[in-house]
Short mmCIF file of N, CA, C and O in Angstrom, two decimals:
data_model
loop_
_atom_site.label_atom_id
_atom_site.label_comp_id
_atom_site.label_asym_id
_atom_site.label_seq_id
_atom_site.Cartn_x
_atom_site.Cartn_y
_atom_site.Cartn_z
N MET A 1 3.43 5.54 31.00
CA MET A 1 1.93 5.60 31.11
C MET A 1 1.21 5.37 30.22
O MET A 1 -0.08 4.65 30.22
N PHE A 2 0.93 6.69 29.18
CA PHE A 2 -0.22 6.73 28.62
C PHE A 2 0.95 6.85 26.75
O PHE A 2 1.17 6.72 27.05
N ARG A 3 -0.34 5.76 25.98
CA ARG A 3 0.62 5.88 24.75
C ARG A 3 -0.01 7.08 23.84
O ARG A 3 -0.15 7.62 23.13
N LYS A 4 -1.39 6.40 23.79
CA LYS A 4 -2.47 7.65 23.24
C LYS A 4 -3.70 8.24 24.23
O LYS A 4 -4.30 7.39 24.79
N ILE A 5 -3.86 9.60 24.09
CA ILE A 5 -4.64 10.48 24.72
C ILE A 5 -5.88 10.96 23.70
O ILE A 5 -5.47 11.57 23.06
N LEU A 6 -6.89 10.16 24.10
CA LEU A 6 -8.70 10.48 23.42
C LEU A 6 -8.43 12.31 24.14
O LEU A 6 -9.54 11.71 25.46
N LEU A 7 -8.87 13.07 23.71
CA LEU A 7 -9.16 14.79 24.10
C LEU A 7 -10.95 14.69 23.45
O LEU A 7 -10.77 15.22 21.86
N ALA A 8 -11.60 14.59 23.53
CA ALA A 8 -13.40 15.09 23.19
C ALA A 8 -13.79 16.11 23.19
O ALA A 8 -13.51 16.34 24.91
N VAL A 9 -13.27 17.02 22.61
CA VAL A 9 -13.61 18.54 22.73
C VAL A 9 -15.39 18.92 22.31
O VAL A 9 -15.60 18.49 20.90
N ASP A 10 -15.80 19.60 22.75
CA ASP A 10 -17.48 20.13 21.61
C ASP A 10 -16.93 21.53 22.15
O ASP A 10 -16.03 22.06 21.95
N SER A 11 -18.03 22.52 21.84
CA SER A 11 -18.12 23.60 21.23
C SER A 11 -18.14 24.71 22.29
O SER A 11 -17.44 25.85 22.00
N THR A 12 -18.09 24.09 23.53
CA THR A 12 -18.27 25.18 25.00
C THR A 12 -16.64 25.58 24.81
O THR A 12 -15.65 25.19 24.85
N SER A 13 -16.62 26.40 26.22
CA SER A 13 -14.96 27.02 26.62
C SER A 13 -14.44 26.26 27.27
O SER A 13 -13.06 26.19 27.61
N LYS A 14 -14.84 25.32 27.70
CA LYS A 14 -14.33 23.84 28.11
C LYS A 14 -13.04 23.01 27.42
O LYS A 14 -12.50 22.46 27.60
N ARG A 15 -12.97 23.46 25.73
CA ARG A 15 -12.47 22.58 25.54
C ARG A 15 -11.11 23.04 25.45
O ARG A 15 -10.61 22.45 24.96
N TYR A 16 -10.59 24.59 26.00
CA TYR A 16 -9.36 24.94 26.27
C TYR A 16 -8.91 23.77 27.37
O TYR A 16 -8.14 23.95 26.98
N ASP A 17 -9.66 23.77 28.18
CA ASP A 17 -9.53 23.05 29.80
C ASP A 17 -9.24 21.72 29.48
O ASP A 17 -7.75 20.91 29.06
N VAL A 18 -10.02 21.00 28.16
CA VAL A 18 -9.46 19.51 27.76
C VAL A 18 -8.67 19.62 27.59
O VAL A 18 -7.62 18.74 27.14
N LEU A 19 -8.57 21.16 25.96
CA LEU A 19 -6.81 20.75 25.55
C LEU A 19 -5.54 21.00 26.31
O LEU A 19 -4.99 19.97 25.91
N LYS A 20 -5.46 22.04 27.11
CA LYS A 20 -4.45 22.04 28.31
C LYS A 20 -3.98 20.99 28.88
O LYS A 20 -2.65 20.59 28.82
N ILE A 21 -4.90 19.92 29.42
CA ILE A 21 -4.49 19.01 30.08
C ILE A 21 -4.45 17.83 29.61
O ILE A 21 -3.16 16.78 30.01
N GLY A 22 -5.04 17.59 28.57
CA GLY A 22 -4.66 16.30 28.06
C GLY A 22 -3.37 16.93 26.95
O GLY A 22 -2.53 15.71 27.77
N TYR A 23 -2.89 17.75 26.55
CA TYR A 23 -1.45 18.42 26.26
C TYR A 23 -0.43 18.07 27.37
O TYR A 23 0.32 17.96 26.86
N GLU A 24 -0.53 18.64 27.85
CA GLU A 24 0.60 18.59 29.51
C GLU A 24 0.36 17.08 29.46
O GLU A 24 1.70 16.27 29.84
N LEU A 25 -0.53 15.71 30.14
CA LEU A 25 -0.08 14.98 30.03
C LEU A 25 0.04 14.31 28.81
O LEU A 25 1.21 13.47 29.53
N ALA A 26 0.35 14.48 27.45
CA ALA A 26 0.37 14.22 26.73
C ALA A 26 2.60 13.88 26.68
O ALA A 26 2.98 13.70 26.19
N GLU A 27 2.83 15.29 27.18
CA GLU A 27 4.22 15.69 26.99
C GLU A 27 4.86 15.25 28.13
O GLU A 27 5.63 14.68 27.45
N LEU A 28 4.12 14.95 29.39
CA LEU A 28 5.08 14.42 30.35
C LEU A 28 4.78 12.97 30.40
O LEU A 28 5.38 12.02 30.87
N SER A 29 3.70 12.39 29.66
CA SER A 29 3.98 11.14 29.26
C SER A 29 4.46 10.79 28.28
O SER A 29 4.81 9.43 27.54
N GLY A 30 4.64 10.93 26.86
CA GLY A 30 5.62 11.24 25.53
C GLY A 30 4.44 10.08 25.30
O GLY A 30 4.83 9.71 24.29
N SER A 31 3.10 10.72 24.99
CA SER A 31 2.20 9.60 24.24
C SER A 31 1.28 10.91 23.33
O SER A 31 1.82 12.27 23.18
N LYS A 32 0.86 10.47 22.59
CA LYS A 32 0.07 10.94 21.54
C LYS A 32 -0.84 11.37 21.64
O LYS A 32 -1.92 10.92 22.79
N ILE A 33 -1.64 12.39 21.19
CA ILE A 33 -2.79 12.90 21.06
C ILE A 33 -3.82 12.54 20.05
O ILE A 33 -3.38 12.79 18.78
N ILE A 34 -5.46 12.32 20.37
CA ILE A 34 -6.35 12.26 19.57
C ILE A 34 -7.12 13.07 19.86
O ILE A 34 -7.73 13.60 20.52
N LEU A 35 -7.35 14.02 18.77
CA LEU A 35 -8.19 15.25 19.23
C LEU A 35 -9.38 15.06 18.30
O LEU A 35 -9.75 14.43 17.17
N LEU A 36 -10.69 15.11 18.79
CA LEU A 36 -12.19 14.68 18.57
C LEU A 36 -13.13 15.27 18.85
O LEU A 36 -13.36 16.06 19.45
N HIS A 37 -13.98 15.57 18.14
CA HIS A 37 -15.46 16.54 18.41
C HIS A 37 -16.47 16.05 17.43
O HIS A 37 -15.98 15.10 15.97
N VAL A 38 -17.44 15.10 18.29
CA VAL A 38 -18.84 14.58 17.75
C VAL A 38 -19.32 15.39 17.15
O VAL A 38 -20.33 16.64 18.16
N ILE A 39 -19.91 15.78 16.09
CA ILE A 39 -21.38 16.30 15.34
C ILE A 39 -22.49 15.53 15.86
O ILE A 39 -22.64 14.66 15.36
N GLU A 40 -23.30 16.22 16.91
CA GLU A 40 -24.45 15.14 17.27
C GLU A 40 -25.65 15.93 16.48
O GLU A 40 -26.15 17.34 16.56
N MET A 41 -25.99 15.22 15.50
CA MET A 41 -26.77 15.60 14.33
C MET A 41 -27.95 13.97 14.16
O MET A 41 -27.66 13.14 13.41
N PRO A 42 -28.83 14.25 14.70
CA PRO A 42 -29.97 13.51 14.10
C PRO A 42 -30.70 12.97 12.73
O PRO A 42 -30.51 14.03 12.03
N THR A 43 -29.98 12.06 12.63
CA THR A 43 -30.40 11.31 11.21
C THR A 43 -31.72 12.23 10.37
O THR A 43 -31.90 12.85 9.38
N GLN A 44 -32.90 12.04 11.26
CA GLN A 44 -34.34 13.19 10.25
C GLN A 44 -33.62 14.35 10.08
O GLN A 44 -33.79 14.65 9.50
N VAL A 45 -32.71 15.05 11.19
CA VAL A 45 -32.60 16.16 10.64
C VAL A 45 -32.01 16.56 9.40
O VAL A 45 -31.75 17.43 8.50
N ALA A 46 -30.67 15.92 10.03
CA ALA A 46 -29.87 15.25 8.36
C ALA A 46 -30.78 15.57 7.13
O ALA A 46 -30.52 16.20 6.10
N ASP A 47 -31.69 14.82 6.72
CA ASP A 47 -32.15 14.45 5.73
C ASP A 47 -33.07 16.00 5.45
O ASP A 47 -33.12 15.67 4.10
N LEU A 48 -33.75 16.29 6.34
CA LEU A 48 -34.75 17.18 6.37
C LEU A 48 -34.18 18.62 5.79
O LEU A 48 -33.99 19.54 5.09
N ASN A 49 -33.22 18.43 6.55
CA ASN A 49 -31.94 20.32 6.47
C ASN A 49 -30.25 19.56 5.93
O ASN A 49 -29.78 20.02 7.19
N PRO A 50 -30.23 19.41 4.74
CA PRO A 50 -28.15 19.39 4.22
C PRO A 50 -27.84 20.55 4.49
O PRO A 50 -26.64 20.47 4.81
N GLU A 51 -28.73 21.45 4.55
CA GLU A 51 -27.78 23.19 4.37
C GLU A 51 -27.18 23.26 6.23
O GLU A 51 -25.66 23.49 6.47
N ALA A 52 -27.67 22.66 6.97
CA ALA A 52 -27.49 23.27 8.14
C ALA A 52 -26.72 21.42 8.82
O ALA A 52 -25.51 22.37 9.81
N GLU A 53 -26.75 20.85 8.63
CA GLU A 53 -25.28 19.30 8.38
C GLU A 53 -24.21 19.85 8.07
O GLU A 53 -23.54 20.05 8.41
N GLU A 54 -24.68 20.71 6.74
CA GLU A 54 -23.43 21.41 6.21
C GLU A 54 -22.63 22.55 6.89
O GLU A 54 -21.00 22.38 7.42
N LEU A 55 -23.54 23.18 7.55
CA LEU A 55 -23.01 24.59 8.02
C LEU A 55 -22.23 24.13 9.64
O LEU A 55 -21.25 24.55 10.17
N ARG A 56 -22.70 22.76 10.29
CA ARG A 56 -22.18 22.38 11.41
C ARG A 56 -20.76 21.39 11.25
O ARG A 56 -19.72 21.98 11.89
N PHE A 57 -20.98 20.97 10.36
CA PHE A 57 -19.27 20.48 9.51
C PHE A 57 -18.40 21.58 9.16
O PHE A 57 -17.20 20.98 10.16
N GLU A 58 -18.25 22.61 8.89
CA GLU A 58 -18.22 23.78 8.67
C GLU A 58 -17.41 24.45 10.02
O GLU A 58 -16.44 24.62 9.96
N LYS A 59 -18.10 24.32 10.86
CA LYS A 59 -18.13 25.02 12.01
C LYS A 59 -17.16 24.21 12.96
O LYS A 59 -16.21 24.58 13.45
N ALA A 60 -17.53 22.70 12.87
CA ALA A 60 -17.03 21.77 13.42
C ALA A 60 -15.23 21.66 13.16
O ALA A 60 -14.73 21.25 14.01
N LYS A 61 -15.24 21.63 11.52
CA LYS A 61 -14.10 21.88 11.23
C LYS A 61 -13.61 22.89 11.67
O LYS A 61 -11.53 22.98 12.07
N GLY A 62 -13.34 24.48 11.60
CA GLY A 62 -12.85 25.84 12.04
C GLY A 62 -12.34 25.29 14.11
O GLY A 62 -11.26 25.21 13.95
N LEU A 63 -13.83 24.97 14.55
CA LEU A 63 -13.21 24.94 16.16
C LEU A 63 -11.93 23.32 16.05
O LEU A 63 -10.60 23.99 17.15
N LEU A 64 -12.11 21.89 15.46
CA LEU A 64 -10.56 22.10 15.37
C LEU A 64 -9.53 21.52 15.32
O LEU A 64 -8.35 22.21 15.94
N GLU A 65 -9.43 22.83 13.76
CA GLU A 65 -8.43 23.71 13.52
C GLU A 65 -8.24 24.49 14.47
O GLU A 65 -6.81 25.08 14.86
N GLU A 66 -8.58 25.34 14.55
CA GLU A 66 -8.26 26.54 15.84
C GLU A 66 -7.67 25.74 17.02
O GLU A 66 -6.60 25.93 17.82
N LEU A 67 -8.16 24.96 17.47
CA LEU A 67 -7.82 23.70 18.53
C LEU A 67 -6.50 22.99 17.97
O LEU A 67 -5.39 23.16 19.27
N LYS A 68 -6.13 22.93 16.91
CA LYS A 68 -4.72 22.40 16.53
C LYS A 68 -3.54 22.96 16.19
O LYS A 68 -2.62 22.67 17.13
N ASN A 69 -4.25 24.35 16.17
CA ASN A 69 -3.08 25.41 16.26
C ASN A 69 -2.71 25.97 17.70
O ASN A 69 -1.86 26.34 17.61
N GLU A 70 -3.45 25.53 18.88
CA GLU A 70 -3.34 26.06 19.70
C GLU A 70 -2.09 25.42 20.60
O GLU A 70 -1.16 25.21 21.22
N ILE A 71 -1.99 23.64 20.15
CA ILE A 71 -0.75 22.80 20.00
C ILE A 71 0.23 23.35 19.87
O ILE A 71 0.72 23.19 19.02
N LYS A 72 1.24 23.31 20.92
CA LYS A 72 2.78 23.94 20.29
C LYS A 72 3.23 23.45 19.00
O LYS A 72 3.83 23.25 18.65
N ASP A 73 3.87 22.09 19.64
CA ASP A 73 4.75 20.96 19.71
C ASP A 73 3.62 19.76 18.39
O ASP A 73 2.43 19.11 19.12
N LYS A 74 2.82 20.03 17.63
CA LYS A 74 2.62 19.08 16.66
C LYS A 74 2.52 18.25 15.90
O LYS A 74 1.77 17.18 15.87
N ASP A 75 3.59 17.70 16.81
CA ASP A 75 4.33 16.16 16.25
C ASP A 75 3.69 14.78 17.81
O ASP A 75 3.01 13.49 17.43
N VAL A 76 2.98 15.67 18.30
CA VAL A 76 2.43 15.12 19.70
C VAL A 76 0.72 14.90 18.81
O VAL A 76 0.28 13.67 19.38
N ILE A 77 0.45 15.58 17.58
CA ILE A 77 -0.84 15.12 17.55
C ILE A 77 -0.77 13.76 16.24
O ILE A 77 -0.09 14.04 15.54
N ASP A 78 -1.60 12.50 16.99
CA ASP A 78 -1.64 11.64 16.55
C ASP A 78 -2.82 11.18 14.54
O ASP A 78 -2.68 10.80 14.31
N GLU A 79 -3.32 12.04 15.41
CA GLU A 79 -4.96 12.11 14.47
C GLU A 79 -6.20 12.89 14.89
O GLU A 79 -6.23 13.38 16.25
N VAL A 80 -6.44 13.53 13.84
CA VAL A 80 -7.76 15.03 14.52
C VAL A 80 -8.80 14.02 13.47
O VAL A 80 -8.81 13.62 12.26
N VAL A 81 -10.42 13.65 14.76
CA VAL A 81 -11.48 13.42 14.40
C VAL A 81 -12.33 14.23 14.29
O VAL A 81 -12.81 14.31 15.16
N LEU A 82 -12.86 14.25 13.00
CA LEU A 82 -14.35 14.95 13.56
C LEU A 82 -15.45 13.72 12.96
O LEU A 82 -15.34 13.11 11.16
N GLN A 83 -15.61 13.04 14.10
CA GLN A 83 -17.09 12.60 13.70
C GLN A 83 -18.47 13.20 14.01
O GLN A 83 -19.05 13.52 14.85
N GLU A 84 -19.27 12.39 13.14
CA GLU A 84 -20.77 12.50 13.21
C GLU A 84 -21.50 11.49 13.37
O GLU A 84 -21.70 10.49 13.37
N GLY A 85 -22.53 11.54 14.52
CA GLY A 85 -23.32 10.17 14.88
C GLY A 85 -24.26 11.00 16.01
O GLY A 85 -25.07 12.22 16.10
N GLU A 86 -25.77 9.80 16.39
CA GLU A 86 -26.93 10.42 16.53
C GLU A 86 -26.59 10.31 17.90
O GLU A 86 -26.81 10.96 18.94
N ASN A 87 -25.11 9.05 18.80
CA ASN A 87 -25.25 9.39 20.20
C ASN A 87 -23.83 9.78 20.44
O ASN A 87 -22.43 9.19 20.36
N PRO A 88 -23.07 10.96 20.75
CA PRO A 88 -21.91 11.39 21.24
C PRO A 88 -21.09 10.48 22.31
O PRO A 88 -20.12 10.31 22.01
N SER A 89 -21.56 9.54 23.09
CA SER A 89 -21.31 8.77 24.03
C SER A 89 -20.49 7.72 23.24
O SER A 89 -19.60 6.99 23.43
N MET A 90 -21.56 6.81 22.44
CA MET A 90 -20.99 5.69 21.98
C MET A 90 -20.08 6.23 20.59
O MET A 90 -19.12 5.71 20.68
N GLU A 91 -20.28 7.27 19.89
CA GLU A 91 -19.21 7.88 19.00
C GLU A 91 -17.83 8.27 19.45
O GLU A 91 -16.31 7.49 19.20
N ILE A 92 -17.54 8.55 21.05
CA ILE A 92 -16.27 8.65 21.53
C ILE A 92 -16.23 7.11 21.72
O ILE A 92 -14.73 7.09 21.98
N TYR A 93 -16.75 6.13 22.67
CA TYR A 93 -16.66 4.94 23.01
C TYR A 93 -15.94 4.89 21.90
O TYR A 93 -14.48 4.08 21.98
N ASN A 94 -16.54 4.69 20.86
CA ASN A 94 -15.85 3.86 19.76
C ASN A 94 -14.73 4.40 19.05
O ASN A 94 -13.68 4.15 18.41
N ILE A 95 -14.73 5.77 19.23
CA ILE A 95 -13.44 6.57 18.40
C ILE A 95 -12.39 5.90 19.63
O ILE A 95 -11.19 5.46 18.87
N ALA A 96 -12.00 5.92 20.51
CA ALA A 96 -11.37 5.31 21.63
C ALA A 96 -11.00 4.26 21.36
O ALA A 96 -9.47 3.97 21.14
N LYS A 97 -12.02 3.05 21.57
CA LYS A 97 -11.49 1.97 20.92
C LYS A 97 -11.02 1.64 19.55
O LYS A 97 -9.40 0.98 19.54
N ARG A 98 -11.30 2.20 18.53
CA ARG A 98 -10.18 2.71 17.56
C ARG A 98 -9.11 3.09 17.19
O ARG A 98 -8.02 1.94 16.61
N PHE A 99 -9.20 3.79 18.38
CA PHE A 99 -7.16 4.02 18.06
C PHE A 99 -6.58 4.28 19.10
O PHE A 99 -5.30 4.15 19.15
N ASN A 100 -7.53 3.04 20.37
CA ASN A 100 -6.62 1.70 21.24
C ASN A 100 -6.16 3.05 22.34
O ASN A 100 -4.60 3.34 22.49
N ALA A 101 -6.99 4.31 22.70
CA ALA A 101 -6.37 5.69 23.32
C ALA A 101 -6.64 4.41 24.66
O ALA A 101 -6.73 3.59 25.45
N ASP A 102 -5.42 4.88 25.67
CA ASP A 102 -5.06 4.70 27.02
C ASP A 102 -6.13 5.68 28.12
O ASP A 102 -5.91 4.88 28.91
N LEU A 103 -6.54 6.93 28.04
CA LEU A 103 -7.01 7.91 28.65
C LEU A 103 -8.13 8.23 27.89
O LEU A 103 -7.56 9.08 26.55
N ILE A 104 -9.36 8.93 28.32
CA ILE A 104 -10.87 9.43 27.78
C ILE A 104 -10.48 11.19 28.48
O ILE A 104 -10.23 10.65 29.60
N VAL A 105 -10.39 11.87 27.92
CA VAL A 105 -10.42 13.45 28.14
C VAL A 105 -11.42 14.01 27.96
O VAL A 105 -11.91 13.76 26.72
N ILE A 106 -12.62 14.31 28.91
CA ILE A 106 -13.30 15.25 28.46
C ILE A 106 -13.78 15.91 29.58
O ILE A 106 -13.32 16.33 30.47
N GLY A 107 -14.63 17.68 29.04
CA GLY A 107 -14.76 18.47 29.57
C GLY A 107 -16.47 18.12 30.82
O GLY A 107 -17.09 17.84 30.21
N ARG A 108 -16.18 19.27 31.33
CA ARG A 108 -17.26 18.88 32.46
C ARG A 108 -18.29 20.58 32.28
O ARG A 108 -18.00 21.12 32.22
N LYS A 109 -19.74 19.88 32.13
CA LYS A 109 -20.69 20.57 32.45
C LYS A 109 -21.08 21.12 33.00
O LYS A 109 -21.49 20.63 34.35
N SER A 110 -21.73 21.99 33.09
CA SER A 110 -22.37 22.47 34.19
C SER A 110 -24.14 22.99 34.33
O SER A 110 -24.66 23.78 33.30
N GLY A 111 -24.66 23.63 35.01
CA GLY A 111 -26.30 23.71 34.72
C GLY A 111 -27.33 23.02 34.52
O GLY A 111 -27.03 21.70 34.13
N PHE A 112 -28.15 23.28 33.83
CA PHE A 112 -29.59 22.28 33.45
C PHE A 112 -28.03 21.38 31.99
O PHE A 112 -28.99 20.22 32.59
N GLU A 113 -27.91 21.97 31.50
CA GLU A 113 -26.90 20.88 30.41
C GLU A 113 -26.36 19.56 30.93
O GLU A 113 -26.73 18.70 30.61
N ALA A 114 -25.71 20.12 32.17
CA ALA A 114 -25.26 18.77 32.47
C ALA A 114 -25.47 17.86 33.26
O ALA A 114 -25.50 16.01 33.22
N SER A 115 -26.95 18.16 34.07
CA SER A 115 -27.90 17.38 34.55
C SER A 115 -28.63 16.04 33.74
O SER A 115 -29.09 15.23 33.58
N ILE A 116 -28.82 16.73 32.35
CA ILE A 116 -29.53 16.43 30.98
C ILE A 116 -28.39 14.99 30.14
O ILE A 116 -28.67 14.40 30.09
N MET A 117 -27.54 16.31 29.60
CA MET A 117 -26.90 15.71 28.50
C MET A 117 -26.03 15.47 29.00
O MET A 117 -25.48 13.90 28.60
N HIS A 118 -25.10 16.02 29.29
CA HIS A 118 -23.43 15.51 29.85
C HIS A 118 -23.20 14.59 30.76
O HIS A 118 -22.40 13.69 30.50
N HIS A 119 -24.20 13.84 31.90
CA HIS A 119 -23.78 13.35 32.61
C HIS A 119 -23.88 11.44 32.56
O HIS A 119 -23.27 11.35 32.80
N SER A 120 -25.09 11.95 31.26
CA SER A 120 -25.16 10.55 30.54
C SER A 120 -24.14 10.11 29.74
O SER A 120 -23.22 9.10 29.75
N ILE A 121 -23.40 11.17 29.25
CA ILE A 121 -21.98 10.50 28.50
C ILE A 121 -21.42 10.39 29.22
O ILE A 121 -20.63 9.65 29.03
N ALA A 122 -20.98 11.09 30.33
CA ALA A 122 -19.84 10.68 31.40
C ALA A 122 -19.71 9.06 31.83
O ALA A 122 -19.31 8.53 31.75
N ARG A 123 -21.20 9.30 32.62
CA ARG A 123 -21.71 8.12 32.77
C ARG A 123 -21.20 6.69 31.76
O ARG A 123 -20.87 5.92 32.19
N PHE A 124 -22.39 6.85 30.58
CA PHE A 124 -21.88 6.20 30.02
C PHE A 124 -20.22 5.56 29.76
O PHE A 124 -19.79 4.50 29.64
N LEU A 125 -19.37 6.29 29.77
CA LEU A 125 -18.00 6.27 29.24
C LEU A 125 -17.20 5.60 30.60
O LEU A 125 -16.14 4.35 30.47
N ILE A 126 -17.51 6.12 31.99
CA ILE A 126 -16.51 5.39 33.09
C ILE A 126 -17.39 4.49 32.99
O ILE A 126 -16.97 3.49 33.64
N GLU A 127 -18.84 3.98 32.90
CA GLU A 127 -19.13 2.29 33.02
C GLU A 127 -18.91 1.57 31.80
O GLU A 127 -18.59 0.22 32.46
N ARG A 128 -18.64 2.05 30.68
CA ARG A 128 -18.34 1.31 29.36
C ARG A 128 -16.78 0.90 29.11
O ARG A 128 -16.19 -0.06 28.63
N ALA A 129 -16.06 2.39 29.27
CA ALA A 129 -14.97 2.40 28.46
C ALA A 129 -13.88 1.11 29.58
O ALA A 129 -14.21 1.18 30.76
N LYS A 130 -12.94 0.68 28.66
CA LYS A 130 -12.10 -0.06 29.84
C LYS A 130 -10.68 0.87 29.70
O LYS A 130 -9.80 0.46 30.32
N VAL A 131 -10.78 2.08 29.88
CA VAL A 131 -9.94 3.32 29.81
C VAL A 131 -9.96 3.61 30.96
O VAL A 131 -11.52 4.46 31.15
N PRO A 132 -9.08 4.76 31.64
CA PRO A 132 -9.84 6.06 32.27
C PRO A 132 -10.24 7.37 32.22
O PRO A 132 -9.85 7.30 30.67
N VAL A 133 -11.09 7.18 32.52
CA VAL A 133 -12.04 8.69 31.88
C VAL A 133 -11.97 10.14 33.22
O VAL A 133 -12.04 9.56 34.05
N LEU A 134 -11.30 10.54 32.36
CA LEU A 134 -10.75 12.01 33.04
C LEU A 134 -11.36 13.07 32.85
O LEU A 134 -11.85 13.68 31.42
N ILE A 135 -12.90 13.69 33.79
CA ILE A 135 -13.53 14.71 33.07
C ILE A 135 -12.90 16.19 33.62
O ILE A 135 -12.51 16.21 35.33
N VAL A 136 -12.51 16.83 32.99
CA VAL A 136 -12.26 18.39 33.57
C VAL A 136 -12.93 19.81 33.74
O VAL A 136 -14.01 19.14 32.54
#
């Protein structure tokens, strides 16, 4: 069914749903997971405040480590990727292509944030990715 499942996690509580569903699918299909977190940092902000960028990286590393520790069978993990970029949609898409993911799993946002940011991420991936996109 699937060989590699990309789990694109953010810092919201939905990351646990993405991890749970993605891990269960990986177990059922005997596939590996790629755990991805994208740090959205506009270039101008990083140039103006390198300390803010370093803090974001440290928080993101901690988030990925926490999620990695939630996974019972560590052998299911193929890659853990921390990616920085101005466009999370494009970063998720590129990582999926780079690692030959068969499925992309992302979390659903709610409220105002969903109508502005996440809607465009989901739409971008659904329209461009050559693999299924599961929104949990």
